[in-house]
Tab-separated table of C-alpha atoms in Angstrom:
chain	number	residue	atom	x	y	z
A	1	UNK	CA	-16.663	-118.147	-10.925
A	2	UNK	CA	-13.110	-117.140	-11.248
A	3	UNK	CA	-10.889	-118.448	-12.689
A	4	UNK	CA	-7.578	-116.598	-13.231
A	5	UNK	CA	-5.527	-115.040	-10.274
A	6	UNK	CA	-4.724	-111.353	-10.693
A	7	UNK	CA	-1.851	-109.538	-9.580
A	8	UNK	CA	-2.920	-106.296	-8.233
A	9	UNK	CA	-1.236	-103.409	-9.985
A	10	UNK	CA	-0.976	-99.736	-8.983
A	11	UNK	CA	-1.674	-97.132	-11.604
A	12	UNK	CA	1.252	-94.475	-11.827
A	13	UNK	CA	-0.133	-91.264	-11.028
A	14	UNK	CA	3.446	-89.556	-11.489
A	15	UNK	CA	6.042	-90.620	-13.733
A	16	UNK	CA	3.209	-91.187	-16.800
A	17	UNK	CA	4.353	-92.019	-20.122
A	18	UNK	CA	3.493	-89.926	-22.609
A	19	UNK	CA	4.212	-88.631	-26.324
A	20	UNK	CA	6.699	-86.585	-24.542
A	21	UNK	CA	8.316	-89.104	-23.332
A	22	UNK	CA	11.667	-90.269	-24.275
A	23	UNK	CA	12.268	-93.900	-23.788
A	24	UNK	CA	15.005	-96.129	-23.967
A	25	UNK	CA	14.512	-100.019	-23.835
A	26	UNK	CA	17.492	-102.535	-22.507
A	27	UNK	CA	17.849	-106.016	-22.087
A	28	UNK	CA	16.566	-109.161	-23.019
A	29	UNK	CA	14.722	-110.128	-26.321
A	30	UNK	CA	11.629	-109.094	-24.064
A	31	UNK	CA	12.661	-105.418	-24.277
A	32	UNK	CA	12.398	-105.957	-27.551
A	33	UNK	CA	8.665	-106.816	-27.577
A	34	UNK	CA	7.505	-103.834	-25.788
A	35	UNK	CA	9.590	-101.774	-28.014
A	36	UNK	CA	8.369	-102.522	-30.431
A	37	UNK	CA	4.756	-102.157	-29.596
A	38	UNK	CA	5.815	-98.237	-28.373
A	39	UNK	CA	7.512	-97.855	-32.038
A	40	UNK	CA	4.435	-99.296	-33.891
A	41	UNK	CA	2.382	-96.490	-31.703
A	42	UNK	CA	4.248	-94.190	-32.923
A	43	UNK	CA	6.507	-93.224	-28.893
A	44	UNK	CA	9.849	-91.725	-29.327
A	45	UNK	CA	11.942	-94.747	-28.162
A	46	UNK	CA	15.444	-96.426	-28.529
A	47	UNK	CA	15.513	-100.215	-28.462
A	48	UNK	CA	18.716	-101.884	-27.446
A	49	UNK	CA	21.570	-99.907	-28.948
A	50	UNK	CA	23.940	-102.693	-29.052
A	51	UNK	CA	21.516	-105.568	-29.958
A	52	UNK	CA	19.852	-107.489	-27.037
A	53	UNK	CA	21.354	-108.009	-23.626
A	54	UNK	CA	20.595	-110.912	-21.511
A	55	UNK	CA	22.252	-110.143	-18.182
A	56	UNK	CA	22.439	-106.640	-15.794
A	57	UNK	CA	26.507	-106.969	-15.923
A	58	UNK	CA	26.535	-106.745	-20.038
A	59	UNK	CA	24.229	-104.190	-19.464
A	60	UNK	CA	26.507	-102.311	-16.613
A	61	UNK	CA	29.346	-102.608	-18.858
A	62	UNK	CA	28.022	-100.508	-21.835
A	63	UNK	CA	26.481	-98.091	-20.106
A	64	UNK	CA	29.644	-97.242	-18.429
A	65	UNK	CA	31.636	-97.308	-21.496
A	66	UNK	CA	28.974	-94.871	-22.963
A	67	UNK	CA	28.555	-92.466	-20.269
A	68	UNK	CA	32.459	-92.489	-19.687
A	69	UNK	CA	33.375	-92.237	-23.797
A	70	UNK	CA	35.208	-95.433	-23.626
A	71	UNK	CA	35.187	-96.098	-27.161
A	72	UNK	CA	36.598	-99.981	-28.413
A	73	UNK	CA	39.819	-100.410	-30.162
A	74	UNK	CA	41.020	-103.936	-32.209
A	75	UNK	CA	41.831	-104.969	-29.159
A	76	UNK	CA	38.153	-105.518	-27.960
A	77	UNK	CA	37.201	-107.834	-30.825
A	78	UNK	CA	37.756	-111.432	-31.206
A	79	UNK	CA	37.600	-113.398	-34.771
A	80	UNK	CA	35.607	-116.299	-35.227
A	81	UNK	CA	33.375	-118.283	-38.083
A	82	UNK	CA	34.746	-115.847	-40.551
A	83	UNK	CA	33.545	-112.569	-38.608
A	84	UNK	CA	34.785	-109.850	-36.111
A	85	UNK	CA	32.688	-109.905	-32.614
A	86	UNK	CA	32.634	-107.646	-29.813
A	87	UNK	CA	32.211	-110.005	-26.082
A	88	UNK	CA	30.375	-106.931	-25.054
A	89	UNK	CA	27.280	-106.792	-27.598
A	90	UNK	CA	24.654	-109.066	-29.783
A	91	UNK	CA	26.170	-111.050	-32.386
A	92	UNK	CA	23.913	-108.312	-34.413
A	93	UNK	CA	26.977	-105.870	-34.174
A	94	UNK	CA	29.233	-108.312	-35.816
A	95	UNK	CA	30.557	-107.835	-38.882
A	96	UNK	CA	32.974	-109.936	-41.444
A	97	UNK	CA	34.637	-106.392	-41.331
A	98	UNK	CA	36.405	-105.490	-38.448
A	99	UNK	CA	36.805	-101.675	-39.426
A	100	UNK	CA	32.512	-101.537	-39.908
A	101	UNK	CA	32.162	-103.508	-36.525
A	102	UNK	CA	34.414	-101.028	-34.670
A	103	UNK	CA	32.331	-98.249	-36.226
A	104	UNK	CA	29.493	-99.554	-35.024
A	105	UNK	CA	30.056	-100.175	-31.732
A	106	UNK	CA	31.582	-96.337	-31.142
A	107	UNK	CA	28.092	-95.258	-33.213
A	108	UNK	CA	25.730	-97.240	-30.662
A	109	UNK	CA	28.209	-95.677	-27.536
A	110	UNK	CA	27.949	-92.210	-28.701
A	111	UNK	CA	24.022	-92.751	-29.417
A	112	UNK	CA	23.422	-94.377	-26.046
A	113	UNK	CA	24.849	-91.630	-24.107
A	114	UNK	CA	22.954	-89.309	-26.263
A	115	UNK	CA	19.462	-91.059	-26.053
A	116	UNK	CA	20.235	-91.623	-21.974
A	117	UNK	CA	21.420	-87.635	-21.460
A	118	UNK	CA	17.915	-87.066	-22.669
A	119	UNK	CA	15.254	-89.475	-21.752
A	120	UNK	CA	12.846	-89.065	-19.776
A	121	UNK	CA	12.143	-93.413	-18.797
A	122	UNK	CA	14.509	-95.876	-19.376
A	123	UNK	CA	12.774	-99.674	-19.361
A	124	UNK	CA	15.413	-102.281	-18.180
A	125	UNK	CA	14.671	-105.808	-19.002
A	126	UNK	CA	16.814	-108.759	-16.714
A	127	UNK	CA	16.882	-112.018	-18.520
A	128	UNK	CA	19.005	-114.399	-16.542
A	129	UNK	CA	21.371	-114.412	-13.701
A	130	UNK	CA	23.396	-117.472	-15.670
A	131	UNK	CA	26.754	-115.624	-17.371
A	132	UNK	CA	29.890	-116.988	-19.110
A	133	UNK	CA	33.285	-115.437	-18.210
A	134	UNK	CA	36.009	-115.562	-21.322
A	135	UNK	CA	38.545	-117.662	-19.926
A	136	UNK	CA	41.607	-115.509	-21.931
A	137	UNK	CA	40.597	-112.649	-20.362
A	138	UNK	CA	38.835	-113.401	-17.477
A	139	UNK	CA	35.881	-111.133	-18.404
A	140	UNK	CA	32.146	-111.639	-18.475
A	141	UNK	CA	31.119	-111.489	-21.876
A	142	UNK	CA	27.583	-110.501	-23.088
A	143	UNK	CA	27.509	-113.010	-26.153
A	144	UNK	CA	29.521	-115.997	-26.816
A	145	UNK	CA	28.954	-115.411	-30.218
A	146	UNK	CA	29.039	-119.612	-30.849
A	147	UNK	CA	32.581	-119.408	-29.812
A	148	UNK	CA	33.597	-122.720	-28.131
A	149	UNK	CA	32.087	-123.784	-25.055
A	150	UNK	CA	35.350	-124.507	-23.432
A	151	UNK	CA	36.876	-121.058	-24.047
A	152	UNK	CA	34.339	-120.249	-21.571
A	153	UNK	CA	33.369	-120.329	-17.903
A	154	UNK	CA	29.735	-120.676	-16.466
A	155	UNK	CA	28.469	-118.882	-13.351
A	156	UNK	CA	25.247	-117.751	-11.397
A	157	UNK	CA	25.515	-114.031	-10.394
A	158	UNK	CA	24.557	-114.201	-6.629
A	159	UNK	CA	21.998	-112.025	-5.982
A	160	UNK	CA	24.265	-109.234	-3.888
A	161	UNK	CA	26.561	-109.125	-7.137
A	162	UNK	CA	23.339	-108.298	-9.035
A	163	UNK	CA	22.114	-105.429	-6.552
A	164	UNK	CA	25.675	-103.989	-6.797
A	165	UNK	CA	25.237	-104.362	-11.175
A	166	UNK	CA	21.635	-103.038	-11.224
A	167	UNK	CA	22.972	-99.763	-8.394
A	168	UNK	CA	26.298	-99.416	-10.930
A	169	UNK	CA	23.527	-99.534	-13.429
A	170	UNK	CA	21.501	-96.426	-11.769
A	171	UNK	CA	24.507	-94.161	-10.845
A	172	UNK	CA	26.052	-94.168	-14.103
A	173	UNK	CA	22.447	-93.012	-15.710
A	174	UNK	CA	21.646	-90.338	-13.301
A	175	UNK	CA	25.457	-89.346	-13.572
A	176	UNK	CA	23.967	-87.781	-16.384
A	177	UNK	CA	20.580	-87.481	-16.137
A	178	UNK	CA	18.888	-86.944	-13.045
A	179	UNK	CA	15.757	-86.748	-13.495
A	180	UNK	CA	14.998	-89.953	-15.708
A	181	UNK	CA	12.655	-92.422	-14.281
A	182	UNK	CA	13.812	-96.493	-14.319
A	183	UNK	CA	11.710	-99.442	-14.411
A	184	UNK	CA	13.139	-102.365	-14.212
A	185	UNK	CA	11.211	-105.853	-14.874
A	186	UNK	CA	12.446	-109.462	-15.111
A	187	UNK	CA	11.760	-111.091	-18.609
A	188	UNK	CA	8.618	-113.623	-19.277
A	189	UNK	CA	11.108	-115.627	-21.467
A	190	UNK	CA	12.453	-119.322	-19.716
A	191	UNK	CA	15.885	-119.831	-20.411
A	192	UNK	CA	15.680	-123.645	-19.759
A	193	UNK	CA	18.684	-123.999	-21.958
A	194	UNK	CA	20.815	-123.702	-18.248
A	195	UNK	CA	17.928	-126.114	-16.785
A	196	UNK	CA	14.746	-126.211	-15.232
A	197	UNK	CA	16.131	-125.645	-11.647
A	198	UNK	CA	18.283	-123.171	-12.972
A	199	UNK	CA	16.451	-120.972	-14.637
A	200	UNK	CA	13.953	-120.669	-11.219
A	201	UNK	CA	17.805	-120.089	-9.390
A	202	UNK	CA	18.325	-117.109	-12.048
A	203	UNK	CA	15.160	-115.844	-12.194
A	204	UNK	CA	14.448	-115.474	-8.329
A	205	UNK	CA	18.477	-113.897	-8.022
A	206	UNK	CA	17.229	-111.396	-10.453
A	207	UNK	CA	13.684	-110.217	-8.777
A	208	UNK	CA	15.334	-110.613	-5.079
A	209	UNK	CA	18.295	-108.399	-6.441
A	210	UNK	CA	15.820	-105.781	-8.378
A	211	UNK	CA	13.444	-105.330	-5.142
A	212	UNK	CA	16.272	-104.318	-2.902
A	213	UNK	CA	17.424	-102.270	-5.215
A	214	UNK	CA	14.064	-100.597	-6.353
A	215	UNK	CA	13.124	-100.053	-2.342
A	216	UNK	CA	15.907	-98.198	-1.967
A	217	UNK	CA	17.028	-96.272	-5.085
A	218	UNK	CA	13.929	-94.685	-5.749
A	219	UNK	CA	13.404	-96.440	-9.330
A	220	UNK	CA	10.178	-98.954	-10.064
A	221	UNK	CA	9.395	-102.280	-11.127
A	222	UNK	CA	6.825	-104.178	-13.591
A	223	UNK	CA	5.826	-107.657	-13.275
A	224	UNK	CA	6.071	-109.151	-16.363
A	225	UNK	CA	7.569	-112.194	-15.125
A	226	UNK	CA	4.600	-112.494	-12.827
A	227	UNK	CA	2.035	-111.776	-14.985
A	228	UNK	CA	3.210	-114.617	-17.259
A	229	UNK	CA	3.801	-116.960	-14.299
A	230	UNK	CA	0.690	-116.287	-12.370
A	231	UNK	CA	-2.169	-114.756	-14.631
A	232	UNK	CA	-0.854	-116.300	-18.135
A	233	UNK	CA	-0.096	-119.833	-16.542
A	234	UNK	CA	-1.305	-122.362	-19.505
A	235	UNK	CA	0.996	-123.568	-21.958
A	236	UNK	CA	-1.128	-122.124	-24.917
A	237	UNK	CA	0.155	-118.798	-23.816
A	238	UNK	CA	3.694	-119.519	-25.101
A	239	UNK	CA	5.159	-119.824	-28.452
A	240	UNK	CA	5.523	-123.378	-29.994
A	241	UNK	CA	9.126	-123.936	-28.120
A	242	UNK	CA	7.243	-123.380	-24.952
A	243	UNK	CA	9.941	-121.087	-23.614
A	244	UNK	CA	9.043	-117.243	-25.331
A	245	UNK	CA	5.338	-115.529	-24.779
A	246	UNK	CA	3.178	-115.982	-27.499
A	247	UNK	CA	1.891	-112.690	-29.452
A	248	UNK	CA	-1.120	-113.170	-27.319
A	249	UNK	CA	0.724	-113.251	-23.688
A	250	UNK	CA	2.441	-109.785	-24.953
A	251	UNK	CA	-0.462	-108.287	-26.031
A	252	UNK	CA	-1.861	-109.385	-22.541
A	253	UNK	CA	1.271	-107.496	-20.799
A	254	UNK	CA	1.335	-104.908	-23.172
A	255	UNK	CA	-2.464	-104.126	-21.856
A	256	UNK	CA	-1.409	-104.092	-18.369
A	257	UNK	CA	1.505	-101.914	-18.552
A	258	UNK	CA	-0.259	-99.391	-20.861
A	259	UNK	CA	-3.395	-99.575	-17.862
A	260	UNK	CA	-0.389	-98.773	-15.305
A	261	UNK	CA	2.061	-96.445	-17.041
A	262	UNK	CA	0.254	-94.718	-19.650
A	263	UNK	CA	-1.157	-91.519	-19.430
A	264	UNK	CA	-4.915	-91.441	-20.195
A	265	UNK	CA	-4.230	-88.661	-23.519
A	266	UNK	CA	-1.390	-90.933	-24.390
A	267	UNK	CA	-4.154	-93.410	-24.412
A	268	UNK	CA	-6.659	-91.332	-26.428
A	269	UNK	CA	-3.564	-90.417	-29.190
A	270	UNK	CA	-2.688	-94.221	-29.229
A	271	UNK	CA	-6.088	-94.988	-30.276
A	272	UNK	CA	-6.012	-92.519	-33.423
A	273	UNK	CA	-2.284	-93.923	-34.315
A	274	UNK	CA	-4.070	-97.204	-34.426
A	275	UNK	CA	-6.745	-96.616	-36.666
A	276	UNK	CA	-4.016	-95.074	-39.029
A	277	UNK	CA	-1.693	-97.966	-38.581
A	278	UNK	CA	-4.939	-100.128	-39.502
A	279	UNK	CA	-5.858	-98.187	-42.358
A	280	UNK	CA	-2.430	-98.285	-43.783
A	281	UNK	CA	-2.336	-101.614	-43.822
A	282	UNK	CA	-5.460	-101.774	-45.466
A	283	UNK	CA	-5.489	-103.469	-49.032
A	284	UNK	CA	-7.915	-102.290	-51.541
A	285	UNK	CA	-9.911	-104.351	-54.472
A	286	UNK	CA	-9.409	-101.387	-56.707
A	287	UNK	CA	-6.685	-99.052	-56.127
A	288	UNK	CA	-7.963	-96.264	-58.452
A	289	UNK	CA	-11.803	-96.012	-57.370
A	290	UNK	CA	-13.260	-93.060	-56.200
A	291	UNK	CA	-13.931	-94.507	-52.775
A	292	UNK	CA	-10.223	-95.758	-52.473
A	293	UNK	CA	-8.982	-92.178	-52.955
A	294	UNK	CA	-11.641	-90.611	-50.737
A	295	UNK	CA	-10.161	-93.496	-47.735
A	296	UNK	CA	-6.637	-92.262	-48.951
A	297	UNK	CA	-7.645	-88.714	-48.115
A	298	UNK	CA	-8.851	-89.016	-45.229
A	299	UNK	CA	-6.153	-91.381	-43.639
A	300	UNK	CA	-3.639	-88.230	-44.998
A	301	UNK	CA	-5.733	-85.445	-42.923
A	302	UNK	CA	-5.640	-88.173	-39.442
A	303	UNK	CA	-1.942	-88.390	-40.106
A	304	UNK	CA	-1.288	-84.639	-40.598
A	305	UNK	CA	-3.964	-83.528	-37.250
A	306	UNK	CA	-1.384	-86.530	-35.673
A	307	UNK	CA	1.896	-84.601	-37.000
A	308	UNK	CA	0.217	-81.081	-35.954
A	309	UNK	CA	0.358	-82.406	-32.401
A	310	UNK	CA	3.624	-84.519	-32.328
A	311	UNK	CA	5.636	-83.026	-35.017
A	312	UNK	CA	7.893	-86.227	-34.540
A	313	UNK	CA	5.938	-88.821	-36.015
A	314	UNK	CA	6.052	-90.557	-39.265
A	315	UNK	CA	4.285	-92.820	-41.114
């Protein structure tokens, strides 16, 4: 008997991550989940420069300023609640001073274009279609920071305004980098803060707008919004506020993208980074034994035969 539906997934046989690789995550909070299972395994990867990104146009805009050294002046940040903001970035950025907040934000641009110049995958995560424009500006902001609501203007990016974000989005990477490979995928995570109906509006702009795109621009997609929907569909696969994955859904992903994008000696080299990561974390009875110091020993030689193969690892 079966009883789960599976979405039938393609294994790379090109494009394969690696420990070569070079990976940059953007986007939503979701990015942040798979980044951080590539840091814990020890990938070279860059998670969200500029704090989390929710939408392809916040993403759109700092890529451009990046690529095209745009750097931010005073005159991009806004006070409020006793700090400095930038519109553009996470509330992470900000700063109760201004001067450390600017240098920030021209930090993350000067990294970004770095990281981009040089990676080899760049993982895009869309989390809504829902933005707010800042009504004093008429600009669509990334974060409202808690701002007030009415300083603001809601709106659902149609789906052609997202294709024409997410092909901005491409140009301005392989401006610079030509070779880099991008996978986009839509984030698990139900923003039913703009509504039930809404967020199925935002979510379907943002896979119809992503297909075109990918079917024509020579870039790939990941269904992590379907594999939640359609494989993971019980409520005891989300967290308690029933709107993020739980630990166990992202594991579940996690599994399938490493099963599609992973090269098989990745695979084999992820395995020995675990058993180091699990020995690490071990805690002895007795830290002075004989047989704590012979586990100690050996956990050193796994992480220097590790090193000897990826010099850029560290424990």
């Amino acid at each position: 008997m079966n009883l789960q539906t599976k979405i039938s997934l393609k294994k790379e046989t090109k494009n394969l991550i690696d420990y070569n690789a070079k990976i940059i995550l953007l986007g939503s909070c979701f990015s942040n989940n798979i980044g951080t299972k590539l840091a814990y395994y020890k990938f070279q990867v860059t998670q969200n420069p500029f704090g989390i990104l929710f939408h392809p146009k916040a993403i759109e805009n700092l890529l451009d300023r990046a690529i095209n050294k745009n750097q931010y002046t005073e005159n991009d940040l806004v006070f409020s609640n006793g700090s400095w903001h930038c519109l553009d970035a996470h509330s992470s950025i900000s700063s109760t001073n201004k001067k450390e907040v600017l240098k920030n934000l021209n930090t993350a641009l000067e990294h970004t274009k770095l990281k981009v110049e040089n990676a080899s995958h760049i993982i895009i995560t869309l989390g809504t279609a829902w933005v707010y424009r800042y009504i004093e500006n008429d600009k669509i902001v990334a974060n409202c920071h808690k701002i007030p609501q009415h300083k603001f203007s809601k709106e659902l990016l149609s789906i052609n305004e997202i294709s024409e974000s997410l092909l901005a989005i491409l140009n301005s990477i392989r401006s610079i980098n030509s070779k880099v490979k991008v996978l986009f995928t839509v984030s698990p995570v139900r923003h039913l803060k703009d509504g039930f109906i809404e967020n199925t509006r935002s979510k379907a702009h943002l896979i119809s707008a992503t297909h075109y795109i990918i079917d024509s621009k020579k870039s790939f997609y990941f269904p992590s919004y379907e594999i939640m929907m359609d494989e993971l569909r019980d409520y005891r696969f989300y967290n308690e506020d029933m709107i993020h994955p739980s630990e166990t859904a992202i594991n579940y992903i996690w599994l399938k993208f490493i099963a599609t994008w992973f090269s098989e000696r990745s695979i084999k080299t992820m395995d020995e980074v675990l058993k180091v990561q699990k020995a690490m974390a071990h805690k002895p009875f007795f830290e002075d034994s004989e047989e704590h110091q012979l586990f100690l020993k050996k956990i050193a030689q796994k992480k220097d035969a590790l090193k000897l193969k990826h010099p850029f690892i560290s424990f």
